[in-house]
Coordinates of C-alpha atoms and ligand atoms in Angstrom, one line a residue:
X1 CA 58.2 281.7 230.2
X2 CA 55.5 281.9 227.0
X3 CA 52.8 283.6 229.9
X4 CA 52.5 286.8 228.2
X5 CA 52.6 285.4 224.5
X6 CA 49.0 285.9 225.1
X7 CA 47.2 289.0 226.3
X8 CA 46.4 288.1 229.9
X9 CA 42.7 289.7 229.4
X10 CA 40.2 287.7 227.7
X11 CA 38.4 288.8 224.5
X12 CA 35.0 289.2 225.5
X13 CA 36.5 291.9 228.2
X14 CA 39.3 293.3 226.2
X15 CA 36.9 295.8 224.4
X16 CA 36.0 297.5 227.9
X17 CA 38.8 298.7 229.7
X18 CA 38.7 300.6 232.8
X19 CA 35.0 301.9 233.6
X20 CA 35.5 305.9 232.8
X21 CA 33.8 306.4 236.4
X22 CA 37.6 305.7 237.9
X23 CA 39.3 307.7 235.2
X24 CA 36.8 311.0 235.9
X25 CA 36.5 310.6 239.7
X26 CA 40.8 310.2 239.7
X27 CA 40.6 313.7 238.0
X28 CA 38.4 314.9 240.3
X29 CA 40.7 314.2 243.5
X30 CA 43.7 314.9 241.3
X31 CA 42.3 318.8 240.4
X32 CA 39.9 319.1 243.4
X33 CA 37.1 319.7 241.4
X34 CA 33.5 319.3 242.5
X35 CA 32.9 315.6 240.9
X36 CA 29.0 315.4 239.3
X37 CA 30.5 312.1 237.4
X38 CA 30.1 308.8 239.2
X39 CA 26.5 308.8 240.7
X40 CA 26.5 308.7 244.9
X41 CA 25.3 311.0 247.4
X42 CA 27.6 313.0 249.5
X43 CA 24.8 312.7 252.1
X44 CA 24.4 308.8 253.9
X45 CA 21.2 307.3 254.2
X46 CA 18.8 307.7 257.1
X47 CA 20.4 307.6 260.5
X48 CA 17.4 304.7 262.1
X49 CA 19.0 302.6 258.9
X50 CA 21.7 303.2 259.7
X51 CA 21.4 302.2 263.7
X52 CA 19.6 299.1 262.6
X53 CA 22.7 297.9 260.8
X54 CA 24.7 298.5 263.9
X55 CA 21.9 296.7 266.0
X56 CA 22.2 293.7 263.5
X57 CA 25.7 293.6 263.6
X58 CA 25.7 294.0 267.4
X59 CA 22.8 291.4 268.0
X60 CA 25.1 289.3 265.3
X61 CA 22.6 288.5 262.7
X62 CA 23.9 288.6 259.3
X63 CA 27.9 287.7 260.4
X64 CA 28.1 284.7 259.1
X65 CA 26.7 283.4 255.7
X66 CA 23.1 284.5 255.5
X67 CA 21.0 281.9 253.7
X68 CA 21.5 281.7 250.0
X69 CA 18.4 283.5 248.7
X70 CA 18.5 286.4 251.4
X71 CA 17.6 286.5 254.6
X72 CA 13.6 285.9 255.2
X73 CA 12.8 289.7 257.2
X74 CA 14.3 291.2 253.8
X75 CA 12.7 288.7 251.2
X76 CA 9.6 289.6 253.3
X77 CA 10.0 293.2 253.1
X78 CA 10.7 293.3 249.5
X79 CA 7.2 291.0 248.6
X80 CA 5.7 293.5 250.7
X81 CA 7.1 296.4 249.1
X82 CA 5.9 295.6 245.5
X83 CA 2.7 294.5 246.8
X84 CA 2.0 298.3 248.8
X85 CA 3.7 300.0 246.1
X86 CA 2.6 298.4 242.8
X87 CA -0.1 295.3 243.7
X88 CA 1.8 293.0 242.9
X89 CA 1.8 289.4 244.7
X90 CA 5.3 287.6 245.0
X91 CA 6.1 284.7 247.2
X92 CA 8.9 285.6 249.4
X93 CA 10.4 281.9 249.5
X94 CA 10.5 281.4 245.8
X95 CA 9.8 284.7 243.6
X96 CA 12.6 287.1 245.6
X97 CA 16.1 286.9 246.0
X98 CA 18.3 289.2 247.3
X99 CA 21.7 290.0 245.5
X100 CA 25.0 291.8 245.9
X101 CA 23.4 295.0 244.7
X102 CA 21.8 295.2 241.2
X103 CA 24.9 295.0 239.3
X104 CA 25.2 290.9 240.6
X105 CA 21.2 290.8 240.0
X106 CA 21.8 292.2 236.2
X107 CA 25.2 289.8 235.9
X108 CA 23.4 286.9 237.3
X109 CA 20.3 287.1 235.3
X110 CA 22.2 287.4 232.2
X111 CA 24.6 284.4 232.9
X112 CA 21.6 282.5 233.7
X113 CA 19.4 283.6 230.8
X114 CA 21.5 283.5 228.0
X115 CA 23.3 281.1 225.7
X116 CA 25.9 282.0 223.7
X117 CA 24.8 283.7 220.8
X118 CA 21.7 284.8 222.4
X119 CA 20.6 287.8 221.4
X120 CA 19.8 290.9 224.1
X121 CA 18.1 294.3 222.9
X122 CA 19.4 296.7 225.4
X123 CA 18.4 300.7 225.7
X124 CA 21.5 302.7 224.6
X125 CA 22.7 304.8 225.8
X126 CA 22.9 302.0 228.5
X127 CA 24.1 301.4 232.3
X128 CA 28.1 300.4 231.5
X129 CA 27.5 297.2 233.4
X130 CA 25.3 296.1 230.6
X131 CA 27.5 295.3 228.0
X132 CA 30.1 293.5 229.8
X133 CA 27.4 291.4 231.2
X134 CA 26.1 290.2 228.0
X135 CA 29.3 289.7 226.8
X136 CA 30.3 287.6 229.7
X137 CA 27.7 285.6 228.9
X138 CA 28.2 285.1 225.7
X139 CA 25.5 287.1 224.4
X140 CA 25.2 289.6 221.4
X141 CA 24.2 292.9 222.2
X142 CA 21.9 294.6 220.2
X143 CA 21.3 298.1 220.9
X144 CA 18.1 300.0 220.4
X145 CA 19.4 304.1 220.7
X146 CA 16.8 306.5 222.6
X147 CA 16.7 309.5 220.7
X148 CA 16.3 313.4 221.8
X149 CA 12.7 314.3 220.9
X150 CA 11.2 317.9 222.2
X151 CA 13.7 317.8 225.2
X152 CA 12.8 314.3 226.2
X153 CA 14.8 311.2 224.7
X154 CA 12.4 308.5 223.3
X155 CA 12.3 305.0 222.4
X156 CA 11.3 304.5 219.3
X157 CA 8.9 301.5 218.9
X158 CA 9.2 300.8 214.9
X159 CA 12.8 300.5 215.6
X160 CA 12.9 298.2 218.7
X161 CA 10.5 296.1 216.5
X162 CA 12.6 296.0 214.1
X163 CA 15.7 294.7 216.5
X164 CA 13.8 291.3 217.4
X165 CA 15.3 288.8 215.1
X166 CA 14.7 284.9 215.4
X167 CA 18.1 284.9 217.9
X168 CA 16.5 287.4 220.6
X169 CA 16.0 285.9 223.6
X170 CA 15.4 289.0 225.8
X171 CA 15.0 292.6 226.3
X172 CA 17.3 294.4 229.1
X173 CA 15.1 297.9 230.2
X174 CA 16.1 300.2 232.7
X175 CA 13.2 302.4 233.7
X176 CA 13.2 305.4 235.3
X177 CA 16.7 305.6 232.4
X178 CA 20.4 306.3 233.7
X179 CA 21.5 308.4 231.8
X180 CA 19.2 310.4 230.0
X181 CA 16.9 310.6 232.9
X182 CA 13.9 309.7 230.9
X183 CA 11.1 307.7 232.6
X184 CA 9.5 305.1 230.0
X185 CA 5.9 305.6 230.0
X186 CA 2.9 303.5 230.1
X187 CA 2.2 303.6 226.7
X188 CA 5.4 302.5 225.3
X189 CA 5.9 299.8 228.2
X190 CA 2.6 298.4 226.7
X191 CA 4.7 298.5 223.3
X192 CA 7.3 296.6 224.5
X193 CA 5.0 294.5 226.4
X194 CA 2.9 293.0 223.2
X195 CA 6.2 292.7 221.5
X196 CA 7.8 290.6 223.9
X197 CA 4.4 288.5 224.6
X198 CA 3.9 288.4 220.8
X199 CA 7.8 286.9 220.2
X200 CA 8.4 285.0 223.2
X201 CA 10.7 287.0 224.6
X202 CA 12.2 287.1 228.2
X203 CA 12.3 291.2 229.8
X204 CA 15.3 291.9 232.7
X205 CA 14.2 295.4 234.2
X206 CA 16.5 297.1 235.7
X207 CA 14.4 300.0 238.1
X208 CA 16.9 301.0 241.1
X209 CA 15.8 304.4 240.3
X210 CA 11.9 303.5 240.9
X211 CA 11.6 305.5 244.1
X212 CA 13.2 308.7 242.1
X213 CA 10.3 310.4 239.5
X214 CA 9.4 314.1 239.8
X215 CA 6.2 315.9 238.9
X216 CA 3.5 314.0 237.0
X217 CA 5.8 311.1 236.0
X218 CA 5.0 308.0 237.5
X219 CA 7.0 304.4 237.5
X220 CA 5.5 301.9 236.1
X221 CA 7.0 298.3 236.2
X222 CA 6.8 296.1 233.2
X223 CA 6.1 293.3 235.0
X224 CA 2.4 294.8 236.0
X225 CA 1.3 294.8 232.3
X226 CA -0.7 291.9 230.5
X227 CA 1.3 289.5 230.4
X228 CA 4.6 290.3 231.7
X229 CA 4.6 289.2 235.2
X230 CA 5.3 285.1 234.1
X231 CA 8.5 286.7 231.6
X232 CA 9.7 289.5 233.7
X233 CA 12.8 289.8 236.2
X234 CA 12.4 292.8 237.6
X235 CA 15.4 294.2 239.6
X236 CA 15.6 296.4 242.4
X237 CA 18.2 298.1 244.9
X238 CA 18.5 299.6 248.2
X239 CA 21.8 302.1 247.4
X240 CA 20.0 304.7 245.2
X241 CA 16.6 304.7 247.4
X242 CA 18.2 305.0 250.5
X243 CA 21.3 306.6 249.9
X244 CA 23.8 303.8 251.0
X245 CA 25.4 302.7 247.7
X246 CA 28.5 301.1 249.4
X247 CA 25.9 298.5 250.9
X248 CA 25.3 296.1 248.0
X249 CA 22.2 295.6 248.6
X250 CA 20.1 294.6 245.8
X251 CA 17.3 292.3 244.6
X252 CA 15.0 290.2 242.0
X253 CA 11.2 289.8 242.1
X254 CA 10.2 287.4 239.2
X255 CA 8.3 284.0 238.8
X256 CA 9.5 280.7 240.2
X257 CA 11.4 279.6 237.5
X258 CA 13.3 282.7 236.4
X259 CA 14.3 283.2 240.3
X260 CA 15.5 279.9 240.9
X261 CA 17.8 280.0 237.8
X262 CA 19.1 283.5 238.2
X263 CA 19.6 282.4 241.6
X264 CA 21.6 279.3 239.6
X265 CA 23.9 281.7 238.1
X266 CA 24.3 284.2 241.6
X267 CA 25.3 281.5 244.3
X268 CA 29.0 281.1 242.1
X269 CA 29.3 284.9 242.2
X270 CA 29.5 285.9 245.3
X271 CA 26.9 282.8 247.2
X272 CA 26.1 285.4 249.5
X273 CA 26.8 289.1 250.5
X274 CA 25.5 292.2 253.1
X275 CA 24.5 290.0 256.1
X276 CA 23.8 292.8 258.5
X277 CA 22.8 295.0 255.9
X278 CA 20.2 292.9 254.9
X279 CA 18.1 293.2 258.3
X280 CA 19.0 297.0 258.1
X281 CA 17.3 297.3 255.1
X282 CA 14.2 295.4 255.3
X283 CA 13.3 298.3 257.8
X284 CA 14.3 300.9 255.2
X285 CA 12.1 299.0 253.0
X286 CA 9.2 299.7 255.5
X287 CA 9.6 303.4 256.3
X288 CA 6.6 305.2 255.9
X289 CA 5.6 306.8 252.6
X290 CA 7.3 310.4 254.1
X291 CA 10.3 309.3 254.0
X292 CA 10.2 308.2 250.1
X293 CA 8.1 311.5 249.4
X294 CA 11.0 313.5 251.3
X295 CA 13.7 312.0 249.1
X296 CA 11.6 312.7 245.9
X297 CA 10.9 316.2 247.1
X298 CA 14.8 317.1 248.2
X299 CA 16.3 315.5 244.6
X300 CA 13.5 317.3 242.7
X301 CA 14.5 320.7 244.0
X302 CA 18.0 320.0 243.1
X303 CA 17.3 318.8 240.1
X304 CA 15.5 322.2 239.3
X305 CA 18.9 324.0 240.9
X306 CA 21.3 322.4 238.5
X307 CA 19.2 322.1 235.5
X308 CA 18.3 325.8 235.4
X309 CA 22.1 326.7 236.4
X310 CA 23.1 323.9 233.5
X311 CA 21.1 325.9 231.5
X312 CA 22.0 329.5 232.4
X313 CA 25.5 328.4 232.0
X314 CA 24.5 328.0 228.4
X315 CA 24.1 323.8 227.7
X316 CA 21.2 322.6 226.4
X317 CA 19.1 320.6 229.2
X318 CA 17.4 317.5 228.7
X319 CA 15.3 318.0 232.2
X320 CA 14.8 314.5 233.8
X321 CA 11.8 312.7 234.5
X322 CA 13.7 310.0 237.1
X323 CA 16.9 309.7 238.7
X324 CA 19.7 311.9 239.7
X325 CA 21.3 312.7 236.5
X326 CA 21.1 315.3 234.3
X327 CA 22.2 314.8 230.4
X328 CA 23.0 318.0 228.5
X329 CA 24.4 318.8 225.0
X330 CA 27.4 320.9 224.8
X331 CA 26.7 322.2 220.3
X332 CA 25.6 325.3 221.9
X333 CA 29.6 326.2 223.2
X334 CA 30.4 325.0 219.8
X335 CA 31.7 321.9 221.0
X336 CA 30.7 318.1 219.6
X337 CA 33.4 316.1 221.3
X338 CA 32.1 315.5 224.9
X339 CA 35.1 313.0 225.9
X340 CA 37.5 316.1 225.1
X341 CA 34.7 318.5 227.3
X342 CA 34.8 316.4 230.1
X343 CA 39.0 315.8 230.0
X344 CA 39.3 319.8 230.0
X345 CA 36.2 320.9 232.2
X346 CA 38.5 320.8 235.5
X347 CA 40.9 322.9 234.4
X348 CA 38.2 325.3 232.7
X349 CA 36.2 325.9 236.2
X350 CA 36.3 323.2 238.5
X351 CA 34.0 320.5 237.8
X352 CA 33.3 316.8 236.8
X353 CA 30.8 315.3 234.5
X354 CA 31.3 312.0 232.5
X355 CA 30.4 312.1 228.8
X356 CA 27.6 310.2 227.3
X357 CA 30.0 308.7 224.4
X358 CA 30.6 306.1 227.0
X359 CA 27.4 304.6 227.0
X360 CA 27.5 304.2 223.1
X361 CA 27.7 301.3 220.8
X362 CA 28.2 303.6 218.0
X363 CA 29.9 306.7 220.2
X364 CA 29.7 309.1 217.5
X365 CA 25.9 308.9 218.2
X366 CA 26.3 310.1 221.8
X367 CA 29.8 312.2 221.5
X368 CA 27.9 316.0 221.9
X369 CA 25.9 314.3 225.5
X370 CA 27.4 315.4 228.9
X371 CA 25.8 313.6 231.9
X372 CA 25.8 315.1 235.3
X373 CA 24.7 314.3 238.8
X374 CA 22.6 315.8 241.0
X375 CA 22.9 313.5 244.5
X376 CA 24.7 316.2 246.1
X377 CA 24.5 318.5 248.6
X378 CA 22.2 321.5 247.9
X379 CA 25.5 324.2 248.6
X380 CA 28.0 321.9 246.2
X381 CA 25.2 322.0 242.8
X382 CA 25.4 326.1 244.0
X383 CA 29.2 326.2 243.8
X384 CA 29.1 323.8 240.6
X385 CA 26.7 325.8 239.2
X386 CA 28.4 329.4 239.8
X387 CA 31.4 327.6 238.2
X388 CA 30.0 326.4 235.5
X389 CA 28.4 329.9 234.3
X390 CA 32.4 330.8 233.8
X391 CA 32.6 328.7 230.7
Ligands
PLP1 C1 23.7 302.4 240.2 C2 23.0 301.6 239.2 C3 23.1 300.2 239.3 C4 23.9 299.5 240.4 O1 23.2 299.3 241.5 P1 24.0 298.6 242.8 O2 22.8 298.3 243.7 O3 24.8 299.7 243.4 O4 24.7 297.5 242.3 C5 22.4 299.4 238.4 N1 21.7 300.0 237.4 C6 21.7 301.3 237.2 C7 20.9 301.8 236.0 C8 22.4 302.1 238.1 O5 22.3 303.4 237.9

């Protein structure tokens, strides 16, 4: 036998291993530390969601393959969403389709956009998903690094500019950002929205975090500037807003065009996925503006609790603007290396927290970043945080 003559494990995927998430949450269990890696609630998702999955599954809708491009009550309630939220018009037969969570919706779009050699400005740090996506699609991966700016980390405009070469054929966002918590504003999405207008570029948005910005900070999708709506693939997701990640289930809203070939690209990945989940969250989708206040209200005050314990514990705090994560920079415990921070911290006192390095091109840029989460229960940030203060 010659099988092994050759690594098993093609090169575009040989670079990226085994996500860190596993290696972090295995530590976790292993030392029975509180884990503030890997981003999911410890709390499930409302229980009347919940009970309409049952009902669907019950009633049997959704058992067997639902349609290809989702099923019509969710497609519906998804036009509708944008529309109430954001006044934005999409036809639910050919401008939505539902995905396998966002991480098919971002693999999908990518395989479908891209040719080999294209050319994809991604925000670093960046989602993990994102570079093994472009790379499976034969894409080159240009990163454009938000940098730490008066305790907020900014995109800086003169260099994303100067990233667009003759080869880009899009630009990947994420708004509100995972990690650094930082919520793009209007300003710069008007930036980025001439640029890509003035060079022809396609946008892929990634905003599962859309539902999650505190105080003044509001989300703004790309795809409501000048412009944008006729270039923009804007991707969204029922795990983070409703707190039932294990559902997979996610979703596009873009024109005709870029819908029917991302949806090209999706039916070969999984054809179809969720089928009682579906009807259980186009009901989430229409639950009245409480409920999406309530969520911003209850992860705001615990982003307060671990941000101010983060900080009395003696990190530096970069205070988020949108999602659940909190990055922080370990200099002030005279430490710069935040892979060997993160490796140690459960035997120092107890806790989990996945280091930003990972999320890095260039990971000497983000090796002194420690992200944590803060989708967890109100009495686990306490005990984290009481931990934490023992460094
Ligand atoms: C969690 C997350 C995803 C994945 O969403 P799923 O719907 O669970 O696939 C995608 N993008 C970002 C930025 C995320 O944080």
């Amino acid at each position: 036998m010659t099988l092994m003559t050759r690594p098993p494990l093609n090169r575009r995927l040989a670079a990226f291993g085994t996500t860190i998430f596993a290696e972090m949450s295995a530590l976790a269990a292993r030392t029975g530390s509180i884990n503030l890696g890997q981003g999911f609630p410890d709390t499930d998702g409302p229980e009347e969601i919940r009970e309409a999955a049952v009902r669907a599954l019950r009633e049997g809708r959704g058992n067997q393959y639902p349609p290809g491009p989702g099923v019509p009550e969710l497609r519906t309630a998804i036009a509708d969403h944008q529309l109430r939220r954001y006044g934005m018009a999409f036809d639910p037969d050919t401008e939505v389709l539902v995905t396998a969570g966002a991480t098919e919706a971002i693999a999908a779009s990518l395989l479908a956009l891209l040719e080999p050699g294209d050319e994809v400005i991604a925000l670093e740090p960046y989602y993990d998903s994102y570079a093994a996506c472009v790379a499976m699609a034969g894409g080159v991966r240009v990163p454009v690094t938000l940098r730490p700016h008066e305790g907020r980390y900014v995109l800086d405009l003169d260099e994303l500019r100067a990233a667009v070469t003759d080869r880009t054929r899009l630009i990947l966002l994420n708004t509100p950002h995972n990690p650094t918590g930082t919520v793009v504003t209007r300003e710069e999405l008007a930036a980025v929205a001439a640029l890509a207008v003035e060079r022809d570029l396609l946008v892929v948005t990634d905003e599962v975090y859309e539902h999650l910005v505190f105080d003044d900070a509001t989300h703004v999708p790309i795809a409501t500037l000048p412009g944008m709506r006729e270039r923009t693939v804007t991707i969204g997701s029922a795990g983070k807003t409703f707190s039932f990640t294990g559902w997979k289930v996610g979703w596009i809203t873009a024109p005709p065009e870029l819908t029917a070939a991302v949806r090209s690209a999706k039916q070969f990945l999984t054809y179809v996925s969720s089928g009682p989940f579906q009807y259980a969250v186009a009901e989430a989708l229409r639950l009245p503006d409480s409920y999406f206040e309530g969520l911003r209200a209850d992860l705001s005050a615990k982003r307060d609790l671990l941000s101010d314990g983060l900080a009395e514990a003696g990190f530096e705090v970069f205070r988020p603007a949108g999602t659940y994560f909190v990055t922080t920079d370990i200099r002030p415990f005279g430490e710069s290396d935040g892979f060997a921070f993160c490796r140690a911290l459960p035997e120092r006192c107890g806790v989990v927290a996945i280091p930003n390095a990972v999320f890095y091109d260039d990971r000497e840029q983000g090796a002194p970043f420690v992200r944590f989460a803060f989708c967890k229960k109100e009495s686990v940030l306490q005990e984290a945080v009481s931990r934490l203060k023992g460094l």
